CSV table of C-alpha atoms and ligand atoms in Angstrom, one decimal:
chain,number,residue,atom,x,y,z
A,1,MET,CA,-6.6,-63.9,-102.4
A,2,ARG,CA,-8.4,-61.8,-99.8
A,3,MET,CA,-9.1,-62.9,-96.2
A,4,VAL,CA,-12.5,-61.2,-96.3
A,5,ASP,CA,-13.6,-63.4,-99.2
A,6,LEU,CA,-12.5,-66.6,-97.3
A,7,ILE,CA,-14.5,-65.5,-94.3
A,8,ALA,CA,-17.6,-65.0,-96.4
A,9,LYS,CA,-17.0,-68.4,-98.1
A,10,LYS,CA,-16.8,-70.2,-94.8
A,11,ARG,CA,-19.7,-68.2,-93.3
A,12,ASP,CA,-21.9,-69.5,-96.2
A,13,GLY,CA,-20.9,-73.1,-95.5
A,14,HIS,CA,-18.5,-73.8,-98.4
A,15,ALA,CA,-15.3,-75.8,-98.0
A,16,LEU,CA,-12.0,-73.9,-98.2
A,17,THR,CA,-9.3,-75.3,-100.5
A,18,LYS,CA,-5.9,-76.3,-99.3
A,19,ASP,CA,-4.4,-73.2,-101.0
A,20,GLU,CA,-6.9,-70.9,-99.2
A,21,ILE,CA,-6.1,-72.5,-95.9
A,22,ASN,CA,-2.4,-72.2,-96.4
A,23,TYR,CA,-2.8,-68.5,-97.4
A,24,MET,CA,-4.8,-67.9,-94.2
A,25,ILE,CA,-2.5,-69.7,-91.8
A,26,ASN,CA,0.7,-68.2,-93.4
A,27,GLY,CA,-0.7,-64.8,-93.3
A,28,TYR,CA,-1.9,-65.1,-89.7
A,29,THR,CA,1.4,-66.5,-88.5
A,30,LYS,CA,3.3,-63.6,-90.2
A,31,GLU,CA,0.8,-61.1,-88.7
A,32,GLU,CA,-0.3,-60.0,-92.2
A,33,ILE,CA,-3.8,-61.2,-91.3
A,34,PRO,CA,-5.0,-59.4,-88.2
A,35,ASP,CA,-6.7,-61.0,-85.1
A,36,TYR,CA,-10.1,-59.5,-85.9
A,37,GLN,CA,-10.3,-61.3,-89.3
A,38,MET,CA,-9.0,-64.5,-87.8
A,39,SER,CA,-11.6,-64.2,-85.0
A,40,ALA,CA,-14.4,-63.9,-87.6
A,41,MET,CA,-13.0,-66.9,-89.4
A,42,ALA,CA,-12.8,-68.9,-86.1
A,43,MET,CA,-16.4,-68.2,-85.4
A,44,ALA,CA,-17.4,-69.2,-89.0
A,45,LEU,CA,-15.5,-72.4,-88.6
A,46,TYR,CA,-17.2,-73.0,-85.3
A,47,PHE,CA,-20.7,-72.8,-86.8
A,48,GLN,CA,-20.0,-74.5,-90.2
A,49,GLU,CA,-18.8,-78.0,-90.8
A,50,MET,CA,-15.2,-78.7,-91.9
A,51,THR,CA,-14.5,-81.6,-94.3
A,52,THR,CA,-11.7,-84.1,-93.5
A,53,GLU,CA,-9.7,-82.5,-96.3
A,54,GLU,CA,-10.1,-79.0,-94.7
A,55,ARG,CA,-9.1,-80.4,-91.3
A,56,VAL,CA,-6.0,-82.1,-92.7
A,57,ALA,CA,-5.0,-78.9,-94.6
A,58,LEU,CA,-5.5,-76.8,-91.5
A,59,THR,CA,-3.5,-79.2,-89.4
A,60,MET,CA,-0.6,-79.4,-91.9
A,61,ALA,CA,-0.6,-75.6,-92.4
A,62,MET,CA,-0.1,-75.3,-88.6
A,63,VAL,CA,2.6,-78.0,-88.6
A,64,GLU,CA,4.5,-76.1,-91.4
A,65,SER,CA,4.2,-72.7,-89.6
A,66,GLY,CA,7.2,-73.6,-87.4
A,67,ASP,CA,9.9,-76.1,-86.6
A,68,GLN,CA,9.4,-79.8,-87.1
A,69,VAL,CA,11.3,-82.4,-85.1
A,70,ASP,CA,13.3,-84.6,-87.4
A,71,LEU,CA,13.5,-88.2,-86.1
A,72,SER,CA,14.7,-89.7,-89.3
A,73,ASP,CA,18.1,-90.7,-87.8
A,74,ILE,CA,16.2,-93.0,-85.4
A,75,GLU,CA,15.8,-96.6,-86.6
A,76,GLY,CA,12.3,-98.1,-86.7
A,77,ILE,CA,8.8,-96.9,-86.5
A,78,LYS,CA,8.5,-94.1,-83.9
A,79,VAL,CA,5.2,-94.2,-82.1
A,80,ASP,CA,4.0,-91.4,-79.9
A,81,LYS,CA,1.2,-91.4,-77.4
A,82,HIS,CA,-1.0,-88.5,-76.5
A,83,SER,CA,-3.5,-88.1,-73.7
A,84,THR,CA,-6.2,-85.5,-73.8
A,85,GLY,CA,-5.5,-84.9,-70.1
A,86,GLY,CA,-6.8,-86.2,-66.8
A,87,VAL,CA,-6.0,-86.3,-63.1
A,88,GLY,CA,-3.1,-88.4,-61.9
A,89,ASP,CA,-2.3,-89.7,-65.4
A,90,THR,CA,0.9,-91.5,-64.9
A,91,THR,CA,0.7,-93.5,-68.2
A,92,THR,CA,3.6,-91.8,-70.1
A,93,LEU,CA,6.1,-92.6,-67.3
A,94,ILE,CA,5.2,-96.3,-67.5
A,95,LEU,CA,4.6,-96.6,-71.3
A,96,ALA,CA,7.9,-95.1,-72.3
A,97,PRO,CA,10.2,-97.7,-70.7
A,98,LEU,CA,7.6,-100.5,-71.1
A,99,VAL,CA,7.2,-100.4,-74.9
A,100,ALA,CA,10.9,-99.6,-75.3
A,101,SER,CA,11.7,-102.8,-73.4
A,102,VAL,CA,10.1,-104.7,-76.2
A,103,GLY,CA,12.0,-102.8,-78.9
A,104,VAL,CA,9.6,-99.9,-79.8
A,105,PRO,CA,11.6,-96.7,-80.2
A,106,VAL,CA,10.2,-93.9,-78.0
A,107,ALA,CA,11.3,-90.4,-78.8
A,108,LYS,CA,9.2,-88.4,-76.5
A,109,MET,CA,8.9,-84.6,-76.3
A,110,SER,CA,7.0,-83.7,-73.2
A,111,GLY,CA,5.7,-80.6,-71.5
A,112,ARG,CA,5.7,-79.1,-68.0
A,113,GLY,CA,2.3,-79.1,-66.4
A,114,LEU,CA,-0.1,-76.3,-66.0
A,115,GLY,CA,-2.9,-76.9,-63.4
A,116,HIS,CA,-3.5,-80.1,-61.5
A,117,THR,CA,-0.1,-81.6,-61.2
A,118,GLY,CA,3.2,-81.3,-63.2
A,119,GLY,CA,3.7,-82.8,-66.6
A,120,THR,CA,5.9,-85.8,-67.4
A,121,ILE,CA,9.0,-83.5,-67.4
A,122,ASP,CA,8.3,-82.3,-63.9
A,123,LYS,CA,7.7,-85.8,-62.6
A,124,LEU,CA,11.0,-87.0,-64.1
A,125,GLU,CA,12.8,-84.1,-62.4
A,126,SER,CA,11.9,-85.5,-59.0
A,127,ILE,CA,14.6,-88.0,-59.8
A,128,GLU,CA,18.0,-86.5,-58.7
A,129,GLY,CA,20.1,-85.5,-61.6
A,130,PHE,CA,17.6,-86.3,-64.4
A,131,GLN,CA,18.4,-84.2,-67.4
A,132,VAL,CA,15.5,-83.1,-69.7
A,133,GLU,CA,17.6,-80.8,-71.9
A,134,LEU,CA,19.4,-82.7,-74.6
A,135,THR,CA,20.8,-81.7,-78.0
A,136,ALA,CA,18.9,-83.2,-80.9
A,137,GLU,CA,22.0,-85.4,-81.7
A,138,LYS,CA,22.2,-86.8,-78.1
A,139,PHE,CA,18.4,-87.4,-78.1
A,140,ASN,CA,18.5,-89.4,-81.3
A,141,GLN,CA,21.5,-91.3,-80.1
A,142,LEU,CA,19.9,-92.2,-76.8
A,143,VAL,CA,16.8,-93.5,-78.6
A,144,ASN,CA,18.9,-95.6,-81.0
A,145,ASP,CA,20.9,-97.0,-78.0
A,146,GLN,CA,18.2,-97.3,-75.3
A,147,LYS,CA,15.0,-97.2,-77.4
A,148,VAL,CA,13.8,-94.4,-75.1
A,149,ALA,CA,14.5,-90.7,-74.3
A,150,VAL,CA,12.3,-87.9,-73.1
A,151,ILE,CA,13.1,-84.2,-73.6
A,152,GLY,CA,11.4,-81.0,-72.7
A,153,GLN,CA,9.8,-78.9,-75.4
A,154,SER,CA,12.2,-76.8,-77.4
A,155,GLY,CA,12.2,-75.0,-80.7
A,156,ASN,CA,9.4,-73.1,-82.2
A,157,LEU,CA,6.7,-75.8,-82.8
A,158,THR,CA,3.4,-74.9,-84.3
A,159,PRO,CA,3.4,-71.1,-83.7
A,160,ALA,CA,0.2,-70.8,-85.7
A,161,ASP,CA,-1.6,-73.1,-83.3
A,162,LYS,CA,-0.3,-71.2,-80.3
A,163,LYS,CA,-1.6,-67.9,-81.8
A,164,LEU,CA,-4.9,-69.4,-82.9
A,165,TYR,CA,-5.5,-71.3,-79.6
A,166,GLY,CA,-4.9,-68.1,-77.7
A,167,LEU,CA,-7.4,-66.2,-79.9
A,168,ARG,CA,-10.0,-69.0,-79.6
A,169,ASP,CA,-9.7,-68.8,-75.9
A,170,VAL,CA,-10.9,-65.3,-75.8
A,171,THR,CA,-13.5,-65.5,-78.6
A,172,ALA,CA,-15.5,-68.4,-77.3
A,173,THR,CA,-14.4,-70.7,-80.1
A,174,VAL,CA,-12.3,-73.3,-78.3
A,175,ASN,CA,-15.1,-75.8,-78.1
A,176,SER,CA,-15.2,-77.0,-81.7
A,177,ILE,CA,-14.3,-80.6,-82.4
A,178,PRO,CA,-12.6,-79.9,-85.8
A,179,LEU,CA,-10.5,-77.0,-84.3
A,180,ILE,CA,-9.5,-79.0,-81.2
A,181,ALA,CA,-8.6,-82.0,-83.3
A,182,SER,CA,-6.5,-79.9,-85.7
A,183,SER,CA,-4.8,-78.1,-82.8
A,184,ILE,CA,-3.8,-81.3,-80.9
A,185,MET,CA,-2.8,-83.2,-84.1
A,186,SER,CA,-0.6,-80.3,-85.4
A,187,LYS,CA,1.5,-80.6,-82.2
A,188,LYS,CA,1.8,-84.4,-82.5
A,189,ILE,CA,2.7,-84.3,-86.1
A,190,ALA,CA,5.3,-81.5,-85.7
A,191,SER,CA,6.9,-83.7,-82.9
A,192,GLY,CA,7.9,-86.1,-85.6
A,193,ALA,CA,6.2,-89.4,-84.8
A,194,ASP,CA,5.4,-91.9,-87.6
A,195,ALA,CA,2.4,-93.3,-85.8
A,196,ILE,CA,0.2,-92.0,-83.0
A,197,VAL,CA,-1.8,-93.6,-80.2
A,198,LEU,CA,-4.3,-91.2,-78.7
A,199,ASP,CA,-5.9,-91.7,-75.2
A,200,VAL,CA,-9.1,-89.7,-75.3
A,201,LYS,CA,-10.5,-89.3,-71.8
A,202,THR,CA,-14.2,-89.0,-71.0
A,203,GLY,CA,-16.0,-88.3,-67.8
A,204,SER,CA,-16.3,-85.7,-65.1
A,205,GLY,CA,-12.5,-85.2,-64.9
A,206,ALA,CA,-12.0,-84.9,-68.6
A,207,PHE,CA,-12.2,-82.1,-71.2
A,208,MET,CA,-14.9,-84.2,-73.0
A,209,LYS,CA,-17.5,-84.9,-70.3
A,210,GLU,CA,-19.8,-86.9,-72.6
A,211,LEU,CA,-18.9,-90.2,-74.2
A,212,ASP,CA,-20.4,-89.1,-77.6
A,213,ASP,CA,-18.3,-86.0,-77.7
A,214,ALA,CA,-15.2,-88.0,-76.8
A,215,LYS,CA,-15.9,-90.4,-79.7
A,216,GLN,CA,-16.4,-87.6,-82.1
A,217,LEU,CA,-13.1,-86.0,-81.1
A,218,ALA,CA,-11.3,-89.3,-81.3
A,219,LYS,CA,-12.7,-90.0,-84.8
A,220,ALA,CA,-11.7,-86.5,-85.9
A,221,MET,CA,-8.2,-86.9,-84.7
A,222,VAL,CA,-7.8,-90.4,-86.1
A,223,ASP,CA,-9.0,-89.1,-89.5
A,224,ILE,CA,-6.6,-86.2,-89.5
A,225,GLY,CA,-3.6,-88.4,-88.5
A,226,ASN,CA,-4.4,-91.0,-91.1
A,227,GLY,CA,-5.1,-88.3,-93.7
A,228,ALA,CA,-1.6,-86.8,-92.9
A,229,GLY,CA,0.0,-90.2,-93.5
A,230,ARG,CA,0.5,-91.0,-89.8
A,231,ASN,CA,-1.0,-94.3,-88.7
A,232,THR,CA,-3.3,-93.2,-85.8
A,233,ILE,CA,-5.7,-95.0,-83.4
A,234,ALA,CA,-7.6,-93.8,-80.4
A,235,VAL,CA,-8.5,-95.4,-77.1
A,236,ILE,CA,-11.4,-93.9,-75.2
A,237,SER,CA,-10.9,-94.3,-71.5
A,238,ASP,CA,-12.7,-93.3,-68.3
A,239,MET,CA,-11.9,-90.2,-66.3
A,240,ASN,CA,-14.8,-90.2,-63.9
A,241,GLN,CA,-12.2,-90.6,-61.1
A,242,PRO,CA,-8.4,-90.1,-61.0
A,243,LEU,CA,-6.3,-92.8,-62.7
A,244,GLY,CA,-4.5,-95.0,-60.2
A,245,TYR,CA,-4.1,-93.8,-56.7
A,246,ALA,CA,-1.3,-91.1,-56.7
A,247,VAL,CA,-1.7,-87.5,-57.8
A,248,GLY,CA,1.6,-85.6,-57.3
A,249,ASN,CA,5.0,-85.7,-59.0
A,250,ALA,CA,7.3,-87.9,-56.9
A,251,LEU,CA,4.2,-89.8,-55.7
A,252,GLU,CA,3.5,-90.7,-59.3
A,253,ILE,CA,7.1,-91.8,-60.0
A,254,LYS,CA,6.6,-94.2,-57.1
A,255,GLU,CA,3.3,-95.4,-58.7
A,256,ALA,CA,5.1,-95.9,-62.0
A,257,ILE,CA,7.8,-98.0,-60.4
A,258,ASP,CA,5.1,-100.2,-58.8
A,259,THR,CA,3.2,-100.6,-62.0
A,260,LEU,CA,6.4,-101.5,-64.0
A,261,ARG,CA,6.9,-104.2,-61.4
A,262,GLY,CA,3.3,-105.4,-61.9
A,263,GLN,CA,2.3,-104.2,-58.4
A,264,GLY,CA,0.5,-100.9,-59.3
A,265,PRO,CA,-3.1,-100.0,-59.3
A,266,GLU,CA,-5.3,-102.2,-61.5
A,267,ASP,CA,-6.8,-99.4,-63.7
A,268,LEU,CA,-3.5,-97.8,-64.4
A,269,TYR,CA,-1.9,-101.2,-65.3
A,270,GLU,CA,-4.9,-102.1,-67.6
A,271,LEU,CA,-4.8,-98.7,-69.4
A,272,CYS,CA,-1.0,-99.0,-69.9
A,273,LEU,CA,-1.4,-102.4,-71.4
A,274,THR,CA,-4.2,-101.4,-73.7
A,275,LEU,CA,-2.3,-98.3,-75.0
A,276,GLY,CA,1.0,-100.1,-75.0
A,277,SER,CA,-0.4,-103.0,-77.1
A,278,GLN,CA,-1.6,-100.5,-79.7
A,279,MET,CA,1.8,-98.8,-79.7
A,280,VAL,CA,3.6,-102.2,-80.2
A,281,LEU,CA,1.3,-103.1,-83.0
A,282,LEU,CA,1.7,-99.8,-84.8
A,283,ALA,CA,5.5,-100.1,-84.5
A,284,LYS,CA,5.2,-103.5,-86.1
A,285,LYS,CA,6.8,-105.3,-83.2
A,286,ALA,CA,3.9,-107.8,-83.0
A,287,ASP,CA,1.5,-109.2,-85.5
A,288,SER,CA,-1.6,-108.9,-83.3
A,289,LEU,CA,-2.9,-107.1,-80.3
A,290,GLU,CA,-2.8,-110.4,-78.3
A,291,GLU,CA,0.8,-111.0,-79.2
A,292,ALA,CA,1.7,-107.3,-78.3
A,293,ARG,CA,0.0,-107.7,-75.0
A,294,GLU,CA,1.7,-110.9,-74.2
A,295,LYS,CA,5.1,-109.3,-74.9
A,296,LEU,CA,4.4,-106.5,-72.6
A,297,GLU,CA,3.1,-108.7,-69.8
A,298,GLU,CA,6.1,-110.9,-70.1
A,299,SER,CA,8.4,-107.9,-69.9
A,300,ILE,CA,6.8,-106.8,-66.7
A,301,ALA,CA,6.8,-110.3,-65.2
A,302,SER,CA,10.4,-110.9,-66.1
A,303,GLY,CA,11.7,-107.6,-64.8
A,304,LYS,CA,12.8,-106.4,-68.2
A,305,ALA,CA,10.4,-103.4,-68.0
A,306,ILE,CA,11.8,-102.1,-64.7
A,307,GLU,CA,15.4,-102.7,-65.8
A,308,LYS,CA,14.6,-100.5,-68.9
A,309,PHE,CA,13.3,-97.8,-66.6
A,310,LYS,CA,16.6,-97.9,-64.7
A,311,ALA,CA,18.6,-97.8,-67.9
A,312,PHE,CA,16.5,-94.9,-69.1
A,313,ILE,CA,17.1,-92.9,-65.9
A,314,THR,CA,20.8,-93.6,-65.9
A,315,SER,CA,21.2,-92.6,-69.6
A,316,GLN,CA,19.7,-89.2,-68.9
A,317,GLY,CA,21.9,-88.6,-65.9
A,318,GLY,CA,19.5,-89.6,-63.2
A,319,ASP,CA,20.0,-91.6,-60.0
A,320,ALA,CA,18.5,-95.0,-60.9
A,321,THR,CA,18.9,-96.3,-57.3
A,322,VAL,CA,15.5,-94.5,-56.6
A,323,VAL,CA,13.9,-97.5,-58.3
A,324,ASP,CA,14.9,-99.9,-55.6
A,325,GLN,CA,15.0,-97.2,-52.9
A,326,PRO,CA,12.0,-95.0,-53.6
A,327,GLU,CA,12.5,-93.4,-50.2
A,328,LYS,CA,15.2,-91.4,-51.9
A,329,LEU,CA,12.5,-89.4,-53.9
A,330,PRO,CA,11.6,-86.0,-52.5
A,331,LYS,CA,9.6,-86.6,-49.4
A,332,ALA,CA,6.9,-84.4,-47.8
A,333,LYS,CA,7.3,-83.5,-44.1
A,334,HIS,CA,3.8,-84.4,-43.1
A,335,VAL,CA,1.2,-87.1,-43.9
A,336,PHE,CA,-2.4,-86.5,-43.0
A,337,GLU,CA,-5.3,-89.0,-43.2
A,338,VAL,CA,-8.7,-88.1,-44.5
A,339,LYS,CA,-11.3,-90.4,-43.0
A,340,ALA,CA,-14.7,-91.5,-44.2
A,341,GLN,CA,-17.5,-89.7,-42.4
A,342,LYS,CA,-20.0,-92.6,-43.0
A,343,SER,CA,-20.1,-96.2,-44.1
A,344,GLY,CA,-21.2,-97.4,-47.5
A,345,TYR,CA,-19.9,-97.6,-51.0
A,346,VAL,CA,-17.8,-95.0,-52.9
A,347,ARG,CA,-20.2,-93.6,-55.6
A,348,GLU,CA,-18.2,-90.7,-56.9
A,349,ILE,CA,-14.7,-89.1,-56.7
A,350,ILE,CA,-14.8,-85.8,-58.5
A,351,ALA,CA,-11.4,-86.0,-60.3
A,352,ASP,CA,-11.1,-82.2,-60.8
A,353,GLU,CA,-11.5,-81.6,-57.1
A,354,ILE,CA,-8.8,-84.2,-56.3
A,355,GLY,CA,-6.5,-82.5,-58.8
A,356,THR,CA,-7.2,-79.1,-57.3
A,357,SER,CA,-6.4,-80.5,-53.9
A,358,ALA,CA,-3.0,-81.7,-55.0
A,359,SER,CA,-2.5,-78.3,-56.7
A,360,MET,CA,-3.3,-76.4,-53.5
A,361,LEU,CA,-0.6,-78.4,-51.7
A,362,GLY,CA,1.9,-77.1,-54.3
A,363,ALA,CA,2.0,-80.1,-56.8
A,364,GLY,CA,0.6,-78.1,-59.7
A,365,ARG,CA,1.3,-74.7,-61.3
A,366,LEU,CA,-1.1,-71.8,-61.1
A,367,THR,CA,0.8,-69.9,-63.7
A,368,LYS,CA,3.7,-70.8,-66.1
A,369,ASP,CA,6.2,-69.3,-63.6
A,370,SER,CA,5.0,-71.1,-60.5
A,371,VAL,CA,7.6,-73.2,-58.7
A,372,ILE,CA,6.1,-76.6,-57.8
A,373,ASP,CA,6.8,-78.8,-54.9
A,374,LEU,CA,7.7,-82.3,-56.2
A,375,ALA,CA,7.2,-84.1,-52.9
A,376,VAL,CA,3.6,-83.2,-52.2
A,377,GLY,CA,0.2,-84.6,-53.4
A,378,VAL,CA,-2.5,-87.0,-52.5
A,379,VAL,CA,-2.8,-90.8,-52.6
A,380,LEU,CA,-6.3,-92.2,-52.8
A,381,GLN,CA,-7.0,-95.2,-50.6
A,382,LYS,CA,-10.5,-96.0,-51.9
A,383,LYS,CA,-11.9,-95.9,-55.4
A,384,ILE,CA,-15.3,-96.0,-56.9
A,385,GLY,CA,-17.3,-99.1,-56.0
A,386,GLU,CA,-15.2,-99.9,-52.9
A,387,VAL,CA,-16.8,-100.5,-49.5
A,388,VAL,CA,-15.8,-98.1,-46.8
A,389,ASN,CA,-16.5,-98.1,-43.1
A,390,LYS,CA,-16.9,-94.9,-41.1
A,391,GLY,CA,-13.4,-93.8,-40.0
A,392,ASP,CA,-11.5,-95.7,-42.8
A,393,VAL,CA,-8.8,-93.7,-44.4
A,394,ILE,CA,-10.0,-92.7,-47.9
A,395,VAL,CA,-7.1,-90.4,-48.9
A,396,ARG,CA,-3.6,-89.7,-47.6
A,397,ILE,CA,-2.3,-86.1,-47.9
A,398,TYR,CA,1.4,-85.6,-48.4
A,399,SER,CA,2.2,-82.0,-47.5
A,400,ASN,CA,4.9,-79.6,-46.5
A,401,GLN,CA,2.3,-77.3,-45.0
A,402,GLU,CA,1.1,-78.0,-41.5
A,403,ASN,CA,-2.4,-76.7,-42.0
A,404,VAL,CA,-4.3,-78.7,-44.7
A,405,GLU,CA,-7.9,-78.1,-43.4
A,406,GLU,CA,-9.0,-76.5,-46.7
A,407,VAL,CA,-7.6,-79.4,-48.7
A,408,GLU,CA,-9.2,-82.0,-46.4
A,409,GLU,CA,-12.6,-80.3,-46.8
A,410,ARG,CA,-12.2,-80.4,-50.6
A,411,ILE,CA,-11.4,-84.1,-50.6
A,412,GLN,CA,-14.4,-84.8,-48.4
A,413,GLN,CA,-16.6,-82.9,-50.9
A,414,ALA,CA,-15.0,-84.8,-53.8
A,415,TYR,CA,-16.0,-88.2,-52.4
A,416,SER,CA,-19.7,-89.3,-52.2
A,417,ILE,CA,-20.5,-92.4,-50.2
A,418,THR,CA,-23.9,-94.1,-50.6
A,419,ASP,CA,-25.7,-97.0,-49.0
A,420,GLN,CA,-26.4,-98.7,-52.3
A,421,LYS,CA,-23.9,-101.0,-54.1
A,422,VAL,CA,-22.3,-99.1,-56.9
A,423,SER,CA,-21.7,-100.4,-60.4
A,424,VAL,CA,-18.3,-99.4,-61.7
A,425,GLN,CA,-17.9,-97.7,-65.1
A,426,PRO,CA,-15.8,-99.5,-67.7
A,427,LEU,CA,-12.2,-98.3,-67.9
A,428,ILE,CA,-12.0,-98.6,-71.7
A,429,TYR,CA,-15.1,-97.5,-73.7
A,430,ASP,CA,-14.0,-97.9,-77.3
A,431,ILE,CA,-11.2,-98.1,-79.7
A,432,ILE,CA,-11.4,-95.9,-82.8
A,433,ASN,CA,-9.3,-96.5,-85.9
B,501,URA,N1,-6.0,-78.6,-76.3
B,501,URA,C1,-5.3,-78.2,-77.4
B,501,URA,O1,-4.1,-78.4,-77.5
B,501,URA,N2,-6.0,-77.5,-78.4
B,501,URA,C2,-7.3,-77.2,-78.3
B,501,URA,O2,-7.8,-76.6,-79.2
B,501,URA,C3,-8.0,-77.7,-77.1
B,501,URA,C4,-7.3,-78.4,-76.2
B,502,CA,CA1,-1.9,-91.8,-60.7
């Protein structure tokens, strides 16, 4: 086989076979196929269609290019959840203990954040003592005992994807639905889950700004997952404004605690119940979505969910007293109030700008090596559709810096307030399976 022939074949719109895709990805991972040939292939793939068989083959070739997490020692159907990324997305912190509390095993490998705010791992590290580095044995044992454990990324997972994603980034070939779908799904499948629930975001704060694109991406990922023998469904949810109120690491832990008690923001609660019900159903811990949802609601109402969160923290060495005494979480020195400059209705809250504001305070990483401040961030006081009066607090800023003028200005610009009543977008647009 020669790579040049495969490039020509794809350029002319023909489907590659599984063997050809394996040859290409193996060769590229081992550096036998150079970047310039892979660049040409990426561009051909960008312009030509890829069949579902090709997408599955590409995904599995990337999965097999490195280590795969083996969860076979864990009893039950392991369901993973993945979000395509948004601002203030606290769902993992809530879903992990919530679905575990009704018997679904959650073996979660999570990343640190780059950009807006930290990742789930960073957020958990705002709890004193919480350990995210566990041996595989300890991790499996915790999931068997507690039904839930979260570890940081380790091992050499999907090196082919890492290389190819980096190459696509500098060759204007990121924005291809089959390539994005294969890239994301390769990482999920290598993480070992039996079934996968995807939260695909759409709106101004999302990777997929348009609903149609989000639907296409969701369908592509679901087809790959199912094609690779992992039961997969996708929920398409709104990211036209940040999810919940809090954006920032310790602030989001507090928000997760509130939500697990049934006292959190409505949108965050609803999204968690929607995603959670799908996870419970895929794990075969309920016979219908309605039954799954009832179980989760009951777990929150009875306190089982919050107790599971405490047990989860304790089992990974963390100080679970923060759950009842959240004042023990890292605390910013200063709180500033951003006030509405006019009366009316909130029409828009540009999620990216709110994320950048939190990042400027120190909540997010600019580079992989940045040290983040777990205490800082912003908490929205008004969301889209709400009435505001001039002078009302719209956002609270939690900062360790004394001068936050620039951040205040950004937040003012992120909010638009209008005289007309605003109709709110739905939170859940579609379920794809
Ligand atoms: N995120 C990924 O992990 N891969 C892509 O290709 C795009 C976004
Ligand atoms: Ca939030």
